[in-house]
Short mmCIF file of C-alpha atoms in Angstrom, two decimals:
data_model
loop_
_atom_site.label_atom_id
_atom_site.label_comp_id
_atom_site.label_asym_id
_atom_site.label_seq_id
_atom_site.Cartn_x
_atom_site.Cartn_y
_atom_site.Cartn_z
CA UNK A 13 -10.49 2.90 -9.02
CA UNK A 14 -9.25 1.79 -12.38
CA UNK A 15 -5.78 1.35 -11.49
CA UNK A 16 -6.92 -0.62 -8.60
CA UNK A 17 -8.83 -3.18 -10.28
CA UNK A 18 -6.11 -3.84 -12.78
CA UNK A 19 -3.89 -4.69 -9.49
CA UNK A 20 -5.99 -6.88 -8.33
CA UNK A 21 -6.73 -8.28 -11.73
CA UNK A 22 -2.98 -8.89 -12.96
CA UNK A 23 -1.75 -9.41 -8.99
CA UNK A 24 -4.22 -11.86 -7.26
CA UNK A 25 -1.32 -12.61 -4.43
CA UNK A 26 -2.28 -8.89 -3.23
CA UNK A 27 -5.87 -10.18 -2.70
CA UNK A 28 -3.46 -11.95 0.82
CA UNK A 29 -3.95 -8.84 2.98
CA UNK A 30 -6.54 -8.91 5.16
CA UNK A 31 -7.56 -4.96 4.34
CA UNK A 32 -7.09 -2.47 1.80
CA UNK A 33 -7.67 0.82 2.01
CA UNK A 34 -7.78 2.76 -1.23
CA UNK A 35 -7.45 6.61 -1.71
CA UNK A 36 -10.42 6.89 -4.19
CA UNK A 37 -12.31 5.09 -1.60
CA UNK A 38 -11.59 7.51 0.81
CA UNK A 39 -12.30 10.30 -1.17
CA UNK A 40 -8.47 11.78 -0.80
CA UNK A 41 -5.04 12.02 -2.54
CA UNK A 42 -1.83 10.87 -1.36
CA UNK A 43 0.96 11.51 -0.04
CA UNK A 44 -1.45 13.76 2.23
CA UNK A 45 -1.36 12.41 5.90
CA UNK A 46 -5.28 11.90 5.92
CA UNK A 47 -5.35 8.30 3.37
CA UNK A 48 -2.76 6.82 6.03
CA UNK A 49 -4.63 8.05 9.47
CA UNK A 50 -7.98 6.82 7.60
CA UNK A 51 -6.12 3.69 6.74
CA UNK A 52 -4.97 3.17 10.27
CA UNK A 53 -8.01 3.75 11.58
CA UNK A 54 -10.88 2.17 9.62
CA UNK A 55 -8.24 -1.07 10.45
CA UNK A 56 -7.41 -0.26 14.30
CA UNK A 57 -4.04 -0.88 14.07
CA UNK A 58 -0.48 0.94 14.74
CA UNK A 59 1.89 2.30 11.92
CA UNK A 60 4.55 0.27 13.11
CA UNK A 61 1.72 -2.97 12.17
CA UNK A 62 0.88 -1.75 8.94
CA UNK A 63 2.25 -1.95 5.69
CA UNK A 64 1.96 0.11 2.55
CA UNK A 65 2.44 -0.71 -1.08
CA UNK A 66 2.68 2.27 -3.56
CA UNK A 67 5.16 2.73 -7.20
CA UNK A 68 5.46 6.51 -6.15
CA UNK A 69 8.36 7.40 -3.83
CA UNK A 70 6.53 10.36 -2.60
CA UNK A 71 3.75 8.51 -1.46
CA UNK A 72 5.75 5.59 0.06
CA UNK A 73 8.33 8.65 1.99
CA UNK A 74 5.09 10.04 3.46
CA UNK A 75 4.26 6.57 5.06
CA UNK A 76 7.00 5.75 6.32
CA UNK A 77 7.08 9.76 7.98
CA UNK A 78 3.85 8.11 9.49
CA UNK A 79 5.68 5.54 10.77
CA UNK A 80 3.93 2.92 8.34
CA UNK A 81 6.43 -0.09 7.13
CA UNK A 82 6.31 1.37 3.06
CA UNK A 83 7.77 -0.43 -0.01
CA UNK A 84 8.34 1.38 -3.01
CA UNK A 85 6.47 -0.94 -6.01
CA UNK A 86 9.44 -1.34 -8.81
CA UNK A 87 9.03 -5.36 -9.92
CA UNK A 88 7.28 -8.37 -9.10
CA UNK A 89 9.80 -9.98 -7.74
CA UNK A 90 11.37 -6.96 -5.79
CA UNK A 91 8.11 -6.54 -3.97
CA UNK A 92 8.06 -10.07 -3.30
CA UNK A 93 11.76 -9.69 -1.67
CA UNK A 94 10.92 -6.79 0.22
CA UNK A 95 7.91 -8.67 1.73
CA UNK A 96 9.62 -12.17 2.56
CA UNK A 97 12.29 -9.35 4.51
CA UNK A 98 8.85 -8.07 6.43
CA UNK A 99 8.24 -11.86 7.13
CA UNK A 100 5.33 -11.13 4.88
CA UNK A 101 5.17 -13.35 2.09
#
């Protein structure tokens, strides 16, 4: 929860997704499967429709597996560029 807050708190321009779904919310630990079918599913909508955010390879490899659109965290602006590419930002 801690390290979610400070996202939030340092990056308000992540506050411009409609959801988020958090793995201390959901009571589980990524890269397991379940955070990304609960994800999915508390926000109806398809892998390919979905994208996920994480600074962990691991985590953003098991995404993608899911079929989720993933971007590895690294920089500011990196994110930013991998988002305009997703006709996200």
């Amino acid at each position: 929860e801690l390290h979610f807050n400070y996202i939030m708190n340092h990056y308000p321009h992540v506050s411009v997704f409609e959801n988020n779904t958090t793995s201390f919310e959901e009571n589980c630990m990524k890269p397991g499967k379940y955070i990304y079918e609960q994800a999915l599913a508390k926000n109806n909508v398809a892998p390919e429709n979905s994208v996920f955010i994480d600074d962990l390879e691991e985590n953003v490899k098991s995404a993608c597996e899911m079929g989720i659109k993933a971007v590895q965290y690294k920089t500011t602006d990196q994110l930013k560029k991998e988002l305009t590419k997703l006709g996200l930002f």
